[in-house]
Amino acid sequence: MTSPFDGDGPFLVLLNDRGEHSLWPAATPVPAGWRTVLGPAPRTACDTYVDDHWTTAHTGFQEGFRGR
């Protein structure tokens, strides 16, 4: 079974009230507590948006996650 999080998209960038961003498959309903701030768009555009807009004390975590 293929995960909807794999591939090139289309994806959404979601934002919650804590300022956290999430890459989300466009075909999957947006969960409660999140709102769409970009998309639908290709994964690369969503990744760029998150890189440009997500400022957090957890930048090391963010960089480690992208390396997966």
PDB file of N, CA and C in Angstrom:
ATOM      1  N   MET A   1       0.840  -1.181   0.000  1.00  0.00           N
ATOM      2  CA  MET A   1       0.000   0.000   0.000  1.00  0.00           C
ATOM      3  C   MET A   1       0.885   1.244   0.000  1.00  0.00           C
ATOM      4  N   THR A   2       0.574   2.203  -0.861  1.00  0.00           N
ATOM      5  CA  THR A   2       1.326   3.441  -0.965  1.00  0.00           C
ATOM      6  C   THR A   2       0.747   4.483  -0.017  1.00  0.00           C
ATOM      7  N   SER A   3       1.615   5.199   0.653  1.00  0.00           N
ATOM      8  CA  SER A   3       1.195   6.256   1.563  1.00  0.00           C
ATOM      9  C   SER A   3       0.812   7.508   0.774  1.00  0.00           C
ATOM     10  N   PRO A   4      -0.249   8.207   1.170  1.00  0.00           N
ATOM     11  CA  PRO A   4      -0.602   9.454   0.483  1.00  0.00           C
ATOM     12  C   PRO A   4       0.425  10.561   0.711  1.00  0.00           C
ATOM     13  N   PHE A   5       1.363  10.340   1.630  1.00  0.00           N
ATOM     14  CA  PHE A   5       2.407  11.323   1.901  1.00  0.00           C
ATOM     15  C   PHE A   5       3.619  11.143   1.000  1.00  0.00           C
ATOM     16  N   ASP A   6       3.644  10.057   0.231  1.00  0.00           N
ATOM     17  CA  ASP A   6       4.733   9.811  -0.707  1.00  0.00           C
ATOM     18  C   ASP A   6       4.411  10.465  -2.044  1.00  0.00           C
ATOM     19  N   GLY A   7       5.424  10.707  -2.822  1.00  0.00           N
ATOM     20  CA  GLY A   7       5.208  11.235  -4.162  1.00  0.00           C
ATOM     21  C   GLY A   7       5.328  12.740  -4.238  1.00  0.00           C
ATOM     22  N   ASP A   8       4.940  13.251  -5.400  1.00  0.00           N
ATOM     23  CA  ASP A   8       5.109  14.671  -5.697  1.00  0.00           C
ATOM     24  C   ASP A   8       3.874  15.511  -5.452  1.00  0.00           C
ATOM     25  N   GLY A   9       2.768  14.889  -5.107  1.00  0.00           N
ATOM     26  CA  GLY A   9       1.602  15.689  -4.756  1.00  0.00           C
ATOM     27  C   GLY A   9       0.462  15.479  -5.707  1.00  0.00           C
ATOM     28  N   PRO A  10      -0.482  16.356  -5.649  1.00  0.00           N
ATOM     29  CA  PRO A  10      -0.421  17.672  -5.009  1.00  0.00           C
ATOM     30  C   PRO A  10      -0.565  17.602  -3.490  1.00  0.00           C
ATOM     31  N   PHE A  11       0.020  18.606  -2.857  1.00  0.00           N
ATOM     32  CA  PHE A  11       0.004  18.716  -1.405  1.00  0.00           C
ATOM     33  C   PHE A  11      -0.531  20.078  -0.985  1.00  0.00           C
ATOM     34  N   LEU A  12      -0.846  20.157   0.292  1.00  0.00           N
ATOM     35  CA  LEU A  12      -1.196  21.412   0.950  1.00  0.00           C
ATOM     36  C   LEU A  12      -0.144  21.671   2.024  1.00  0.00           C
ATOM     37  N   VAL A  13       0.026  22.925   2.382  1.00  0.00           N
ATOM     38  CA  VAL A  13       0.755  23.263   3.601  1.00  0.00           C
ATOM     39  C   VAL A  13      -0.300  23.722   4.593  1.00  0.00           C
ATOM     40  N   LEU A  14      -0.310  23.079   5.745  1.00  0.00           N
ATOM     41  CA  LEU A  14      -1.259  23.417   6.804  1.00  0.00           C
ATOM     42  C   LEU A  14      -0.542  24.163   7.914  1.00  0.00           C
ATOM     43  N   LEU A  15      -1.296  24.946   8.673  1.00  0.00           N
ATOM     44  CA  LEU A  15      -0.774  25.702   9.807  1.00  0.00           C
ATOM     45  C   LEU A  15      -1.763  25.563  10.953  1.00  0.00           C
ATOM     46  N   ASN A  16      -1.229  25.334  12.164  1.00  0.00           N
ATOM     47  CA  ASN A  16      -2.110  25.284  13.333  1.00  0.00           C
ATOM     48  C   ASN A  16      -1.912  26.534  14.184  1.00  0.00           C
ATOM     49  N   ASP A  17      -2.660  26.629  15.266  1.00  0.00           N
ATOM     50  CA  ASP A  17      -2.606  27.822  16.121  1.00  0.00           C
ATOM     51  C   ASP A  17      -1.284  27.983  16.857  1.00  0.00           C
ATOM     52  N   ARG A  18      -0.475  26.931  16.910  1.00  0.00           N
ATOM     53  CA  ARG A  18       0.843  27.003  17.552  1.00  0.00           C
ATOM     54  C   ARG A  18       1.931  27.432  16.572  1.00  0.00           C
ATOM     55  N   GLY A  19       1.539  27.689  15.326  1.00  0.00           N
ATOM     56  CA  GLY A  19       2.506  28.121  14.321  1.00  0.00           C
ATOM     57  C   GLY A  19       3.257  26.969  13.683  1.00  0.00           C
ATOM     58  N   GLU A  20       2.777  25.747  13.877  1.00  0.00           N
ATOM     59  CA  GLU A  20       3.423  24.571  13.295  1.00  0.00           C
ATOM     60  C   GLU A  20       2.874  24.329  11.899  1.00  0.00           C
ATOM     61  N   HIS A  21       3.758  23.967  10.985  1.00  0.00           N
ATOM     62  CA  HIS A  21       3.371  23.674   9.612  1.00  0.00           C
ATOM     63  C   HIS A  21       3.344  22.164   9.401  1.00  0.00           C
ATOM     64  N   SER A  22       2.523  21.747   8.443  1.00  0.00           N
ATOM     65  CA  SER A  22       2.457  20.339   8.087  1.00  0.00           C
ATOM     66  C   SER A  22       2.253  20.207   6.585  1.00  0.00           C
ATOM     67  N   LEU A  23       2.993  19.302   5.970  1.00  0.00           N
ATOM     68  CA  LEU A  23       2.783  18.935   4.583  1.00  0.00           C
ATOM     69  C   LEU A  23       1.658  17.919   4.562  1.00  0.00           C
ATOM     70  N   TRP A  24       0.633  18.148   3.731  1.00  0.00           N
ATOM     71  CA  TRP A  24      -0.569  17.324   3.786  1.00  0.00           C
ATOM     72  C   TRP A  24      -1.039  16.982   2.386  1.00  0.00           C
ATOM     73  N   PRO A  25      -1.384  15.718   2.126  1.00  0.00           N
ATOM     74  CA  PRO A  25      -1.898  15.354   0.795  1.00  0.00           C
ATOM     75  C   PRO A  25      -3.192  16.113   0.492  1.00  0.00           C
ATOM     76  N   ALA A  26      -3.281  16.700  -0.688  1.00  0.00           N
ATOM     77  CA  ALA A  26      -4.443  17.517  -1.041  1.00  0.00           C
ATOM     78  C   ALA A  26      -5.736  16.711  -1.070  1.00  0.00           C
ATOM     79  N   ALA A  27      -5.644  15.410  -1.333  1.00  0.00           N
ATOM     80  CA  ALA A  27      -6.839  14.568  -1.422  1.00  0.00           C
ATOM     81  C   ALA A  27      -7.349  14.104  -0.055  1.00  0.00           C
ATOM     82  N   THR A  28      -6.610  14.427   1.008  1.00  0.00           N
ATOM     83  CA  THR A  28      -6.983  14.000   2.357  1.00  0.00           C
ATOM     84  C   THR A  28      -7.617  15.174   3.102  1.00  0.00           C
ATOM     85  N   PRO A  29      -8.755  14.958   3.759  1.00  0.00           N
ATOM     86  CA  PRO A  29      -9.408  16.069   4.476  1.00  0.00           C
ATOM     87  C   PRO A  29      -8.470  16.726   5.499  1.00  0.00           C
ATOM     88  N   VAL A  30      -8.551  18.032   5.585  1.00  0.00           N
ATOM     89  CA  VAL A  30      -7.743  18.794   6.549  1.00  0.00           C
ATOM     90  C   VAL A  30      -8.284  18.521   7.950  1.00  0.00           C
ATOM     91  N   PRO A  31      -7.398  18.113   8.877  1.00  0.00           N
ATOM     92  CA  PRO A  31      -7.863  17.805  10.229  1.00  0.00           C
ATOM     93  C   PRO A  31      -8.276  19.057  11.004  1.00  0.00           C
ATOM     94  N   ALA A  32      -9.126  18.844  11.988  1.00  0.00           N
ATOM     95  CA  ALA A  32      -9.573  19.935  12.858  1.00  0.00           C
ATOM     96  C   ALA A  32      -8.371  20.601  13.515  1.00  0.00           C
ATOM     97  N   GLY A  33      -8.414  21.905  13.620  1.00  0.00           N
ATOM     98  CA  GLY A  33      -7.342  22.649  14.266  1.00  0.00           C
ATOM     99  C   GLY A  33      -6.252  23.106  13.309  1.00  0.00           C
ATOM    100  N   TRP A  34      -6.374  22.763  12.037  1.00  0.00           N
ATOM    101  CA  TRP A  34      -5.402  23.145  11.011  1.00  0.00           C
ATOM    102  C   TRP A  34      -6.112  23.921   9.921  1.00  0.00           C
ATOM    103  N   ARG A  35      -5.377  24.821   9.268  1.00  0.00           N
ATOM    104  CA  ARG A  35      -5.927  25.545   8.127  1.00  0.00           C
ATOM    105  C   ARG A  35      -4.909  25.533   6.982  1.00  0.00           C
ATOM    106  N   THR A  36      -5.402  25.601   5.777  1.00  0.00           N
ATOM    107  CA  THR A  36      -4.545  25.588   4.591  1.00  0.00           C
ATOM    108  C   THR A  36      -3.943  26.968   4.368  1.00  0.00           C
ATOM    109  N   VAL A  37      -2.612  27.026   4.194  1.00  0.00           N
ATOM    110  CA  VAL A  37      -1.940  28.284   3.894  1.00  0.00           C
ATOM    111  C   VAL A  37      -1.297  28.273   2.514  1.00  0.00           C
ATOM    112  N   LEU A  38      -1.224  27.086   1.883  1.00  0.00           N
ATOM    113  CA  LEU A  38      -0.702  26.977   0.521  1.00  0.00           C
ATOM    114  C   LEU A  38      -1.249  25.716  -0.117  1.00  0.00           C
ATOM    115  N   GLY A  39      -1.516  25.811  -1.392  1.00  0.00           N
ATOM    116  CA  GLY A  39      -1.862  24.632  -2.156  1.00  0.00           C
ATOM    117  C   GLY A  39      -3.304  24.609  -2.602  1.00  0.00           C
ATOM    118  N   PRO A  40      -3.575  23.582  -3.362  1.00  0.00           N
ATOM    119  CA  PRO A  40      -2.705  22.461  -3.707  1.00  0.00           C
ATOM    120  C   PRO A  40      -1.548  22.895  -4.605  1.00  0.00           C
ATOM    121  N   ALA A  41      -0.408  22.240  -4.375  1.00  0.00           N
ATOM    122  CA  ALA A  41       0.828  22.562  -5.089  1.00  0.00           C
ATOM    123  C   ALA A  41       1.745  21.346  -5.081  1.00  0.00           C
ATOM    124  N   PRO A  42       2.749  21.330  -5.966  1.00  0.00           N
ATOM    125  CA  PRO A  42       3.735  20.241  -5.935  1.00  0.00           C
ATOM    126  C   PRO A  42       4.483  20.233  -4.603  1.00  0.00           C
ATOM    127  N   ARG A  43       4.990  19.076  -4.242  1.00  0.00           N
ATOM    128  CA  ARG A  43       5.722  18.916  -2.981  1.00  0.00           C
ATOM    129  C   ARG A  43       6.876  19.908  -2.861  1.00  0.00           C
ATOM    130  N   THR A  44       7.607  20.139  -3.938  1.00  0.00           N
ATOM    131  CA  THR A  44       8.757  21.048  -3.881  1.00  0.00           C
ATOM    132  C   THR A  44       8.326  22.467  -3.512  1.00  0.00           C
ATOM    133  N   ALA A  45       7.198  22.920  -4.057  1.00  0.00           N
ATOM    134  CA  ALA A  45       6.701  24.260  -3.720  1.00  0.00           C
ATOM    135  C   ALA A  45       6.283  24.327  -2.258  1.00  0.00           C
ATOM    136  N   CYS A  46       5.674  23.259  -1.767  1.00  0.00           N
ATOM    137  CA  CYS A  46       5.271  23.219  -0.353  1.00  0.00           C
ATOM    138  C   CYS A  46       6.488  23.203   0.562  1.00  0.00           C
ATOM    139  N   ASP A  47       7.502  22.420   0.204  1.00  0.00           N
ATOM    140  CA  ASP A  47       8.730  22.384   1.003  1.00  0.00           C
ATOM    141  C   ASP A  47       9.380  23.767   1.061  1.00  0.00           C
ATOM    142  N   THR A  48       9.417  24.455  -0.067  1.00  0.00           N
ATOM    143  CA  THR A  48       9.997  25.802  -0.111  1.00  0.00           C
ATOM    144  C   THR A  48       9.206  26.765   0.773  1.00  0.00           C
ATOM    145  N   TYR A  49       7.877  26.679   0.725  1.00  0.00           N
ATOM    146  CA  TYR A  49       7.041  27.533   1.556  1.00  0.00           C
ATOM    147  C   TYR A  49       7.352  27.319   3.035  1.00  0.00           C
ATOM    148  N   VAL A  50       7.428  26.064   3.445  1.00  0.00           N
ATOM    149  CA  VAL A  50       7.717  25.760   4.851  1.00  0.00           C
ATOM    150  C   VAL A  50       9.097  26.285   5.229  1.00  0.00           C
ATOM    151  N   ASP A  51      10.088  26.071   4.373  1.00  0.00           N
ATOM    152  CA  ASP A  51      11.431  26.583   4.647  1.00  0.00           C
ATOM    153  C   ASP A  51      11.429  28.096   4.843  1.00  0.00           C
ATOM    154  N   ASP A  52      10.630  28.791   4.059  1.00  0.00           N
ATOM    155  CA  ASP A  52      10.606  30.250   4.115  1.00  0.00           C
ATOM    156  C   ASP A  52       9.764  30.821   5.255  1.00  0.00           C
ATOM    157  N   HIS A  53       8.819  30.032   5.794  1.00  0.00           N
ATOM    158  CA  HIS A  53       7.856  30.581   6.756  1.00  0.00           C
ATOM    159  C   HIS A  53       7.903  29.974   8.152  1.00  0.00           C
ATOM    160  N   TRP A  54       8.507  28.829   8.322  1.00  0.00           N
ATOM    161  CA  TRP A  54       8.485  28.177   9.627  1.00  0.00           C
ATOM    162  C   TRP A  54       9.705  28.601  10.426  1.00  0.00           C
ATOM    163  N   THR A  55       9.486  29.434  11.421  1.00  0.00           N
ATOM    164  CA  THR A  55      10.552  29.831  12.337  1.00  0.00           C
ATOM    165  C   THR A  55      10.197  29.265  13.703  1.00  0.00           C
ATOM    166  N   THR A  56      11.083  28.466  14.237  1.00  0.00           N
ATOM    167  CA  THR A  56      10.823  27.803  15.508  1.00  0.00           C
ATOM    168  C   THR A  56      12.136  27.508  16.207  1.00  0.00           C
ATOM    169  N   ALA A  57      12.062  27.283  17.472  1.00  0.00           N
ATOM    170  CA  ALA A  57      13.237  26.893  18.242  1.00  0.00           C
ATOM    171  C   ALA A  57      13.658  25.468  17.895  1.00  0.00           C
ATOM    172  N   HIS A  58      12.829  24.763  17.158  1.00  0.00           N
ATOM    173  CA  HIS A  58      13.094  23.376  16.823  1.00  0.00           C
ATOM    174  C   HIS A  58      13.679  23.232  15.418  1.00  0.00           C
ATOM    175  N   THR A  59      14.450  24.214  14.972  1.00  0.00           N
ATOM    176  CA  THR A  59      15.001  24.183  13.623  1.00  0.00           C
ATOM    177  C   THR A  59      15.841  22.938  13.407  1.00  0.00           C
ATOM    178  N   GLY A  60      16.582  22.480  14.393  1.00  0.00           N
ATOM    179  CA  GLY A  60      17.379  21.272  14.252  1.00  0.00           C
ATOM    180  C   GLY A  60      16.517  20.068  13.953  1.00  0.00           C
ATOM    181  N   PHE A  61      15.378  19.982  14.594  1.00  0.00           N
ATOM    182  CA  PHE A  61      14.441  18.894  14.325  1.00  0.00           C
ATOM    183  C   PHE A  61      13.940  18.998  12.893  1.00  0.00           C
ATOM    184  N   GLN A  62      13.589  20.207  12.484  1.00  0.00           N
ATOM    185  CA  GLN A  62      13.072  20.443  11.147  1.00  0.00           C
ATOM    186  C   GLN A  62      14.089  19.983  10.105  1.00  0.00           C
ATOM    187  N   GLU A  63      15.356  20.333  10.275  1.00  0.00           N
ATOM    188  CA  GLU A  63      16.393  19.948   9.323  1.00  0.00           C
ATOM    189  C   GLU A  63      16.603  18.447   9.327  1.00  0.00           C
ATOM    190  N   GLY A  64      16.562  17.833  10.487  1.00  0.00           N
ATOM    191  CA  GLY A  64      16.721  16.375  10.570  1.00  0.00           C
ATOM    192  C   GLY A  64      15.598  15.632   9.900  1.00  0.00           C
ATOM    193  N   PHE A  65      14.388  16.164  10.000  1.00  0.00           N
ATOM    194  CA  PHE A  65      13.230  15.521   9.409  1.00  0.00           C
ATOM    195  C   PHE A  65      13.346  15.534   7.888  1.00  0.00           C
ATOM    196  N   ARG A  66      13.776  16.650   7.319  1.00  0.00           N
ATOM    197  CA  ARG A  66      13.897  16.739   5.863  1.00  0.00           C
ATOM    198  C   ARG A  66      14.954  15.793   5.324  1.00  0.00           C
ATOM    199  N   GLY A  67      15.903  15.418   6.156  1.00  0.00           N
ATOM    200  CA  GLY A  67      16.965  14.514   5.715  1.00  0.00           C
ATOM    201  C   GLY A  67      16.537  13.060   5.617  1.00  0.00           C
ATOM    202  N   ARG A  68      15.328  12.763   6.028  1.00  0.00           N
ATOM    203  CA  ARG A  68      14.832  11.382   5.995  1.00  0.00           C
ATOM    204  C   ARG A  68      14.591  10.905   4.604  1.00  0.00           C
TER     205      ARG A  68
END
